mmCIF file of C-alpha atoms and ligand atoms in Angstrom:
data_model
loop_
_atom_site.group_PDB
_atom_site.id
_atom_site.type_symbol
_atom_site.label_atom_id
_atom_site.label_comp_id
_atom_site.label_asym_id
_atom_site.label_seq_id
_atom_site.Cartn_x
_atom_site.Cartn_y
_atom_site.Cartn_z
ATOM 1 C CA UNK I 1 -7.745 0.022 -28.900
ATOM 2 C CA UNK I 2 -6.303 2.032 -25.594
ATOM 3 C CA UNK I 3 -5.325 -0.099 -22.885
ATOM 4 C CA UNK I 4 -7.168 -0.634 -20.048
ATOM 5 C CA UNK I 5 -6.883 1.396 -17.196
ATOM 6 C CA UNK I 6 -4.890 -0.850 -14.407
ATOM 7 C CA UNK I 7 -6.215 -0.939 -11.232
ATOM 8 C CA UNK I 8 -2.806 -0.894 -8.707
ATOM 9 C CA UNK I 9 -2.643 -1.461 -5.214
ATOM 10 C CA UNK I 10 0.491 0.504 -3.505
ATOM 11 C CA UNK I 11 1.210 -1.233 0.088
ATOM 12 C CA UNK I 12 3.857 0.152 2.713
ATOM 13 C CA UNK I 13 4.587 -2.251 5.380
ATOM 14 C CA UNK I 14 5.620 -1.736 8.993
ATOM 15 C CA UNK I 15 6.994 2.201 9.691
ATOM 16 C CA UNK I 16 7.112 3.683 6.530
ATOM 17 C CA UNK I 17 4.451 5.818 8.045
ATOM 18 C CA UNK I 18 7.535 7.655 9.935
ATOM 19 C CA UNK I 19 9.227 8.186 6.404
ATOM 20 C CA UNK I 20 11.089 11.322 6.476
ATOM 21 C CA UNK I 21 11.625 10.919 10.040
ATOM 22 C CA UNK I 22 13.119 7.946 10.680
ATOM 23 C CA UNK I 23 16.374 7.344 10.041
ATOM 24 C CA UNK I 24 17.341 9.687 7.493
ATOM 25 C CA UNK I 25 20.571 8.594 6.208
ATOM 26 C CA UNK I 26 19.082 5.281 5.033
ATOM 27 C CA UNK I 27 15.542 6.262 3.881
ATOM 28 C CA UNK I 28 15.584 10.021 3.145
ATOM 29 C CA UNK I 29 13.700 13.303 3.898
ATOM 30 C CA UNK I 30 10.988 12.281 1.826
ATOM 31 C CA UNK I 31 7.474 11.566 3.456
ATOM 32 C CA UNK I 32 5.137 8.836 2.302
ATOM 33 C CA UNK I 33 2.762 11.690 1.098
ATOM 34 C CA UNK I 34 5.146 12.982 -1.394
ATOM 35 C CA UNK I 35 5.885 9.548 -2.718
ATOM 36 C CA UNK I 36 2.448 9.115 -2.916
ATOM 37 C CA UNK I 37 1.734 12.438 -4.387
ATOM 38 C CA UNK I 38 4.868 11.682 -6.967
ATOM 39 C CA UNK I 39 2.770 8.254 -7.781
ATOM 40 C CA UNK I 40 -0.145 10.065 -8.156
ATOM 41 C CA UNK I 41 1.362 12.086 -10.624
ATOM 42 C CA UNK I 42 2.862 8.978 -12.841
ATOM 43 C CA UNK I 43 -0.222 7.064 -12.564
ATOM 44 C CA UNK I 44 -2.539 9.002 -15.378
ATOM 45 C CA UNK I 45 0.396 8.650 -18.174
ATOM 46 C CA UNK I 46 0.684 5.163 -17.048
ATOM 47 C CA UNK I 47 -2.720 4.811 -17.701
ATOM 48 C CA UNK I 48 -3.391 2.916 -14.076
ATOM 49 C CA UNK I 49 -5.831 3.884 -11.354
ATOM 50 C CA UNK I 50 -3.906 3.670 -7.746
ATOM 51 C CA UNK I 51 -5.281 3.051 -4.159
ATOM 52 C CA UNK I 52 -2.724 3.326 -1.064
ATOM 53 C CA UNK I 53 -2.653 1.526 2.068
ATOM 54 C CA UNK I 54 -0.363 1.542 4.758
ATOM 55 C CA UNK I 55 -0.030 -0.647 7.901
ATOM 56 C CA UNK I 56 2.111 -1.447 10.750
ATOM 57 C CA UNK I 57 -0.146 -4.766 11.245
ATOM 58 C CA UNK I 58 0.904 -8.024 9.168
ATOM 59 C CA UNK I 59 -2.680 -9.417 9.688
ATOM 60 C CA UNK I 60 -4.171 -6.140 8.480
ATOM 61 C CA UNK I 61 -2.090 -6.357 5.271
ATOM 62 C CA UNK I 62 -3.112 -9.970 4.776
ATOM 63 C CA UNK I 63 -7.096 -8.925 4.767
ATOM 64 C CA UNK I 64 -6.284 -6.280 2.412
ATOM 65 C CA UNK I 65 -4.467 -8.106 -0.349
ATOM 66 C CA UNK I 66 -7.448 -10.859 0.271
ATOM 67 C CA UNK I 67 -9.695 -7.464 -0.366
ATOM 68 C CA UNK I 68 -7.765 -6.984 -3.673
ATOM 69 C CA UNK I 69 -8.489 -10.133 -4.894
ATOM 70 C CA UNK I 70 -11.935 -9.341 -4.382
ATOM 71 C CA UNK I 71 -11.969 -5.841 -5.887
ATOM 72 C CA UNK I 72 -10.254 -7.136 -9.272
ATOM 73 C CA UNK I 73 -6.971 -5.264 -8.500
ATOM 74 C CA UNK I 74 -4.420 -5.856 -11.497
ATOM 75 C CA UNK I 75 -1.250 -5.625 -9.670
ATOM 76 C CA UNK I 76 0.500 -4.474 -6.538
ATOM 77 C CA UNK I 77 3.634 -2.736 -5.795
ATOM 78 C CA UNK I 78 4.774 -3.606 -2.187
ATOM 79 C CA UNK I 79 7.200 -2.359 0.136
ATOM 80 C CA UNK I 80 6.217 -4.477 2.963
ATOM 81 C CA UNK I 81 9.243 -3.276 5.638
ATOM 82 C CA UNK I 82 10.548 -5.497 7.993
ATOM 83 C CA UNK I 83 7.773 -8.128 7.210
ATOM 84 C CA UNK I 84 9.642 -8.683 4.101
ATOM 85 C CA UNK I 85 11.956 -10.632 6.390
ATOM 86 C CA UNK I 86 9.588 -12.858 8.442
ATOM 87 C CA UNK I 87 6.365 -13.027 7.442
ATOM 88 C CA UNK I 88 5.551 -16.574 5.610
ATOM 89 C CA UNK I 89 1.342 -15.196 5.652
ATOM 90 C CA UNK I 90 2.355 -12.882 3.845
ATOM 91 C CA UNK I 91 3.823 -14.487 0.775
ATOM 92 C CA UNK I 92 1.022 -16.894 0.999
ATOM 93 C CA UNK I 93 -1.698 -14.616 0.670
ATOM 94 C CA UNK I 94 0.361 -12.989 -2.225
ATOM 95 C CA UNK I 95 1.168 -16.492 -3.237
ATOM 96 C CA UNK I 96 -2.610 -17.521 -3.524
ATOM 97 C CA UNK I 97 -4.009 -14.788 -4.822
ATOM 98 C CA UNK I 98 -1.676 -14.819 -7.413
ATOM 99 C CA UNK I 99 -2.013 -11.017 -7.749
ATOM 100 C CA UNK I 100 1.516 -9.744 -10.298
ATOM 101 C CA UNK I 101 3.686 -7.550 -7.880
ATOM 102 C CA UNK I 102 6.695 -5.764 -7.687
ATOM 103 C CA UNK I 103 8.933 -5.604 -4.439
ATOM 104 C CA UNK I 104 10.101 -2.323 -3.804
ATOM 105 C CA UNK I 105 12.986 -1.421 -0.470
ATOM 106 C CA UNK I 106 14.049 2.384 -0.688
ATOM 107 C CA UNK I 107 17.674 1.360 0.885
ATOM 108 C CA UNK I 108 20.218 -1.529 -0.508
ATOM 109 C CA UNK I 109 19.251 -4.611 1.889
ATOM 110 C CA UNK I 110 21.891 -6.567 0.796
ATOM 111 C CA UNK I 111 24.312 -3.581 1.768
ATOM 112 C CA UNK I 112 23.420 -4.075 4.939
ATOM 113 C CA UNK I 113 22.651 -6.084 7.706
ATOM 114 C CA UNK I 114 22.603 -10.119 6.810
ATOM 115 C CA UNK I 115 18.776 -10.182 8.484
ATOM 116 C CA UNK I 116 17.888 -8.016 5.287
ATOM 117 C CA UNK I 117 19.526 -10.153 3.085
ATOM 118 C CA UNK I 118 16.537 -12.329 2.650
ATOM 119 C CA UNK I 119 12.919 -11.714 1.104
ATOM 120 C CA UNK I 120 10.361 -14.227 1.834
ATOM 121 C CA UNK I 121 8.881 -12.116 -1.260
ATOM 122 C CA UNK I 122 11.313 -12.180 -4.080
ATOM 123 C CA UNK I 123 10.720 -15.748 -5.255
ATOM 124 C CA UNK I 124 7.351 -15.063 -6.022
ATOM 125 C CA UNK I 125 7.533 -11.513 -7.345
ATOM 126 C CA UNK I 126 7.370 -9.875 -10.701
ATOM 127 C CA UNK I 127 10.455 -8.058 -10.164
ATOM 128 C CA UNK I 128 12.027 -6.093 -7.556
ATOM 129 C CA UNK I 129 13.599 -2.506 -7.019
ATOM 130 C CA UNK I 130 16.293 -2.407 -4.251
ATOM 131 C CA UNK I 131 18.651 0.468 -3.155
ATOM 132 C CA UNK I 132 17.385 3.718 -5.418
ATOM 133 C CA UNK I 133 16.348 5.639 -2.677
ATOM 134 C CA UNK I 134 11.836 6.675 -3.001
ATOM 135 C CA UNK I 135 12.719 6.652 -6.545
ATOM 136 C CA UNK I 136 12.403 2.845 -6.492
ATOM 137 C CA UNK I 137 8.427 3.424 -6.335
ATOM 138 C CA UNK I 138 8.336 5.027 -9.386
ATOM 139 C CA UNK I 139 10.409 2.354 -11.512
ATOM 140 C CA UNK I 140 8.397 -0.227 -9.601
ATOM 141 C CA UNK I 141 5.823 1.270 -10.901
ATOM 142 C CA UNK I 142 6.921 1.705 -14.070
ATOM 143 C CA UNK I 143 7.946 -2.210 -13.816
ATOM 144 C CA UNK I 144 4.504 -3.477 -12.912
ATOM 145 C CA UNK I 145 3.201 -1.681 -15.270
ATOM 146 C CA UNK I 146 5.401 -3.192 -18.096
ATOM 147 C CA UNK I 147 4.974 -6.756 -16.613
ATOM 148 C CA UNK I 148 1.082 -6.251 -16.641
ATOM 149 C CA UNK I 149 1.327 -5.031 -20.674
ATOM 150 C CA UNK I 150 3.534 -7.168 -21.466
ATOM 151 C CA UNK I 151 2.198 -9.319 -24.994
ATOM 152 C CA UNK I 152 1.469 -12.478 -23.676
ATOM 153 C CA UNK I 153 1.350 -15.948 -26.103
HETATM 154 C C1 DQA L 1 12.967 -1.447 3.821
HETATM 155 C C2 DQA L 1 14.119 -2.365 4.263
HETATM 156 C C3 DQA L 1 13.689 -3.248 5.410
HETATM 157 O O1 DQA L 1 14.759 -4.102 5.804
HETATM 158 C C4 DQA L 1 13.275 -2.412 6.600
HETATM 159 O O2 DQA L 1 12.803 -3.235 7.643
HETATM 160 C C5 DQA L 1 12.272 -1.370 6.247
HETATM 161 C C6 DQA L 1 12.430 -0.634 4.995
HETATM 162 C C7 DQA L 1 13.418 -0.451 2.724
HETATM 163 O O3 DQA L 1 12.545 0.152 2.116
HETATM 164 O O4 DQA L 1 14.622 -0.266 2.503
HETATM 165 O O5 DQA L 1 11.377 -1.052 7.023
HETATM 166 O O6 DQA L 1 11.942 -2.236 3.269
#
């Protein structure tokens, strides 16, 4: 039988809008639409179907992950920013809808300042992809995918 198309939810936090122009020793020359558009590209092999959302508002990140629950999204791959650092709503709503996801940060947090060192995130996740650059969406990806498939007993 061929799998069943996943339905993935890709979420960028607070200013990876300005990717590509911010700070381009850390996070690249890439923009968010050519992640997206490399995504895109690995989502019909990986047999998943993916929507994108991107917000510099915690609360508006909150109603959309409660919106996934609703929509029957399979999994979500998450870069959530700086919120990955302070925001307790937001591993609750990830917490209680219990939606699988994969933590994704383009640059090494743990290379850098100690405020990065810690994910309110990670406990909770599937996995996480830290310090390969834009490439981390794609094995995030890749990861979420794997962690959906995976044979349960
Ligand atoms: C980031 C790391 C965060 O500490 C930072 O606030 C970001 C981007 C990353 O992708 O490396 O906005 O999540």
């Amino acid at each position: 039988m061929p799998d069943k198309t996943l339905k993935i939810l890709v979420i960028q936090g607070p200013n990876l809008n300005l990717l590509g122009q911010r700070e381009s020793l850390i996070y690249g020359s890439e923009t968010l639409e050519t992640v997206h558009a490399a995504l895109e590209k690995r989502s019909g092999p990986l047999q998943t179907s993916l929507s994108f959302f991107q917000s510099n508002h915690e609360g508006a990140i909150i109603d959309r992950i409660q919106a996934a629950k609703k929509d029957g999204v399979d999994g979500i791959l998450i870069n959530a920013g700086a919120l990955t650092h302070t925001s307790i709503g937001l591993r609750d709503v990830l917490a209680g809808t219990a939606i699988p996801f994969v933590e994704v940060h383009i640059s090494n947090v743990h290379a850098r300042e100690e405020f990065r060192h810690h994910s309110y995130l990670s406990a909770i996740a599937a996995g996480i992809v830290v310090g390969f650059g834009t490439a981390g969406y794609d094995l995030g990806l890749e990861g979420l995918v794997r962690h959906l498939r995976r044979p349960k007993s």
